PDB file of C-alpha atoms in Angstrom:
ATOM      1  CA  MET A   1      -5.321 -11.688 -28.276  1.00  0.00           C
ATOM      2  CA  ASN A   2      -6.683  -8.821 -26.198  1.00  0.00           C
ATOM      3  CA  GLU A   3      -6.518  -9.202 -22.445  1.00  0.00           C
ATOM      4  CA  PRO A   4      -9.487  -7.941 -20.451  1.00  0.00           C
ATOM      5  CA  PRO A   5      -8.743  -4.831 -18.400  1.00  0.00           C
ATOM      6  CA  LYS A   6      -7.430  -5.637 -14.944  1.00  0.00           C
ATOM      7  CA  THR A   7      -9.477  -4.600 -11.949  1.00  0.00           C
ATOM      8  CA  PRO A   8      -7.490  -2.077  -9.927  1.00  0.00           C
ATOM      9  CA  ILE A   9      -6.582  -3.056  -6.388  1.00  0.00           C
ATOM     10  CA  ALA A  10      -5.354  -0.792  -3.592  1.00  0.00           C
ATOM     11  CA  VAL A  11      -4.182  -1.408  -0.046  1.00  0.00           C
ATOM     12  CA  ALA A  12      -3.381   1.317   2.481  1.00  0.00           C
ATOM     13  CA  LEU A  13      -0.878   0.699   5.244  1.00  0.00           C
ATOM     14  CA  GLU A  14      -0.208   2.533   8.474  1.00  0.00           C
ATOM     15  CA  TYR A  15       3.176   2.357  10.114  1.00  0.00           C
ATOM     16  CA  GLU A  16       4.442   3.858  13.343  1.00  0.00           C
ATOM     17  CA  THR A  17       8.156   3.703  14.093  1.00  0.00           C
ATOM     18  CA  GLY A  18       8.959   0.593  16.109  1.00  0.00           C
ATOM     19  CA  GLY A  19       5.652  -1.084  15.318  1.00  0.00           C
ATOM     20  CA  VAL A  20       4.397  -3.512  12.708  1.00  0.00           C
ATOM     21  CA  PRO A  21       2.574  -2.062   9.682  1.00  0.00           C
ATOM     22  CA  ARG A  22      -1.193  -2.566   9.604  1.00  0.00           C
ATOM     23  CA  VAL A  23      -3.669  -2.718   6.735  1.00  0.00           C
ATOM     24  CA  THR A  24      -6.001   0.257   7.188  1.00  0.00           C
ATOM     25  CA  ALA A  25      -7.932   0.173   3.907  1.00  0.00           C
ATOM     26  CA  LYS A  26      -8.247  -2.146   0.947  1.00  0.00           C
ATOM     27  CA  GLY A  27     -10.475  -2.590  -2.058  1.00  0.00           C
ATOM     28  CA  ARG A  28     -10.903  -3.400  -5.724  1.00  0.00           C
ATOM     29  CA  GLY A  29     -12.407  -1.519  -8.633  1.00  0.00           C
ATOM     30  CA  PRO A  30     -14.169   1.707  -7.610  1.00  0.00           C
ATOM     31  CA  ILE A  31     -13.143   1.285  -3.966  1.00  0.00           C
ATOM     32  CA  ALA A  32      -9.485   0.969  -5.000  1.00  0.00           C
ATOM     33  CA  GLU A  33      -9.824   4.069  -7.158  1.00  0.00           C
ATOM     34  CA  ALA A  34     -11.322   5.965  -4.193  1.00  0.00           C
ATOM     35  CA  ILE A  35      -8.450   4.851  -1.922  1.00  0.00           C
ATOM     36  CA  VAL A  36      -5.882   6.065  -4.463  1.00  0.00           C
ATOM     37  CA  ALA A  37      -7.748   9.365  -5.001  1.00  0.00           C
ATOM     38  CA  LYS A  38      -7.889  10.007  -1.246  1.00  0.00           C
ATOM     39  CA  ALA A  39      -4.175   9.218  -0.916  1.00  0.00           C
ATOM     40  CA  GLU A  40      -3.338  11.593  -3.768  1.00  0.00           C
ATOM     41  CA  GLU A  41      -5.418  14.449  -2.362  1.00  0.00           C
ATOM     42  CA  SER A  42      -3.874  13.862   1.081  1.00  0.00           C
ATOM     43  CA  GLY A  43      -0.331  13.960  -0.320  1.00  0.00           C
ATOM     44  CA  VAL A  44       0.349  10.328   0.551  1.00  0.00           C
ATOM     45  CA  HIS A  45       3.036   8.685  -1.572  1.00  0.00           C
ATOM     46  CA  ILE A  46       1.820   5.766  -3.652  1.00  0.00           C
ATOM     47  CA  GLU A  47       3.922   2.751  -4.561  1.00  0.00           C
ATOM     48  CA  GLU A  48       2.593   0.596  -7.401  1.00  0.00           C
ATOM     49  CA  ASN A  49       3.310  -3.071  -6.747  1.00  0.00           C
ATOM     50  CA  ALA A  50       0.566  -5.366  -8.029  1.00  0.00           C
ATOM     51  CA  ALA A  51       1.941  -8.563  -6.474  1.00  0.00           C
ATOM     52  CA  LEU A  52       2.329  -6.973  -3.034  1.00  0.00           C
ATOM     53  CA  ALA A  53      -1.117  -5.360  -3.229  1.00  0.00           C
ATOM     54  CA  GLN A  54      -2.613  -8.741  -4.104  1.00  0.00           C
ATOM     55  CA  ALA A  55      -0.898 -10.390  -1.120  1.00  0.00           C
ATOM     56  CA  LEU A  56      -1.837  -7.574   1.272  1.00  0.00           C
ATOM     57  CA  SER A  57      -5.455  -7.650   0.101  1.00  0.00           C
ATOM     58  CA  ARG A  58      -5.788 -10.995   1.901  1.00  0.00           C
ATOM     59  CA  VAL A  59      -4.867  -9.414   5.263  1.00  0.00           C
ATOM     60  CA  GLU A  60      -7.812  -8.434   7.462  1.00  0.00           C
ATOM     61  CA  LEU A  61      -8.472  -4.736   8.038  1.00  0.00           C
ATOM     62  CA  ASP A  62      -6.593  -3.321  11.041  1.00  0.00           C
ATOM     63  CA  ALA A  63      -4.485  -6.490  11.199  1.00  0.00           C
ATOM     64  CA  GLN A  64      -0.712  -6.416  11.282  1.00  0.00           C
ATOM     65  CA  ILE A  65       0.937  -7.617   8.116  1.00  0.00           C
ATOM     66  CA  PRO A  66       2.183 -11.217   8.226  1.00  0.00           C
ATOM     67  CA  GLU A  67       5.872 -11.852   8.794  1.00  0.00           C
ATOM     68  CA  GLU A  68       6.387 -13.249   5.281  1.00  0.00           C
ATOM     69  CA  LEU A  69       5.535  -9.796   3.851  1.00  0.00           C
ATOM     70  CA  PHE A  70       7.849  -7.811   6.171  1.00  0.00           C
ATOM     71  CA  ARG A  71      10.698  -7.509   3.655  1.00  0.00           C
ATOM     72  CA  ALA A  72       8.475  -6.322   0.785  1.00  0.00           C
ATOM     73  CA  VAL A  73       6.588  -3.858   2.985  1.00  0.00           C
ATOM     74  CA  ALA A  74       9.865  -2.580   4.465  1.00  0.00           C
ATOM     75  CA  ALA A  75      10.988  -1.710   0.937  1.00  0.00           C
ATOM     76  CA  VAL A  76       7.775   0.282   0.399  1.00  0.00           C
ATOM     77  CA  ILE A  77       8.137   2.091   3.729  1.00  0.00           C
ATOM     78  CA  SER A  78      11.748   2.904   2.872  1.00  0.00           C
ATOM     79  CA  PHE A  79      10.624   4.319  -0.487  1.00  0.00           C
ATOM     80  CA  VAL A  80       7.955   6.468   1.173  1.00  0.00           C
ATOM     81  CA  LEU A  81      10.350   7.787   3.812  1.00  0.00           C
ATOM     82  CA  ARG A  82      12.972   8.671   1.181  1.00  0.00           C
ATOM     83  CA  ALA A  83      10.358  10.303  -1.052  1.00  0.00           C
ATOM     84  CA  GLY A  84       9.088  12.367   1.885  1.00  0.00           C
ATOM     85  CA  LYS A  85      12.593  13.668   2.586  1.00  0.00           C
ATOM     86  CA  LEU A  86      13.000  14.696  -1.042  1.00  0.00           C
ATOM     87  CA  LYS A  87       9.718  16.624  -1.110  1.00  0.00           C
ATOM     88  CA  PRO A  88      10.231  20.386  -0.954  1.00  0.00           C
ATOM     89  CA  PRO A  89       8.708  22.076   2.104  1.00  0.00           C
ATOM     90  CA  ALA A  90       5.222  23.489   1.578  1.00  0.00           C
TER      91      ALA A  90
END
């Protein structure tokens, strides 16, 4: 049985050292595709995690992430920080 195509979902986070990450953009379908395209053209690392994106999509824009998502988001931030250190200088 063929499954219908899944609607893409994207959530952008902002994190400043010592603070709590905030949701700065989110969307589905064409909006999600635009968020991903903007991230790619800006050189922002992208982590694909459908379950986390789904959970974060319920957080209001500019709101801090809820405590129950801290561990999962920390793993993403750690990935991004490591990936940034591995990137060759421009």
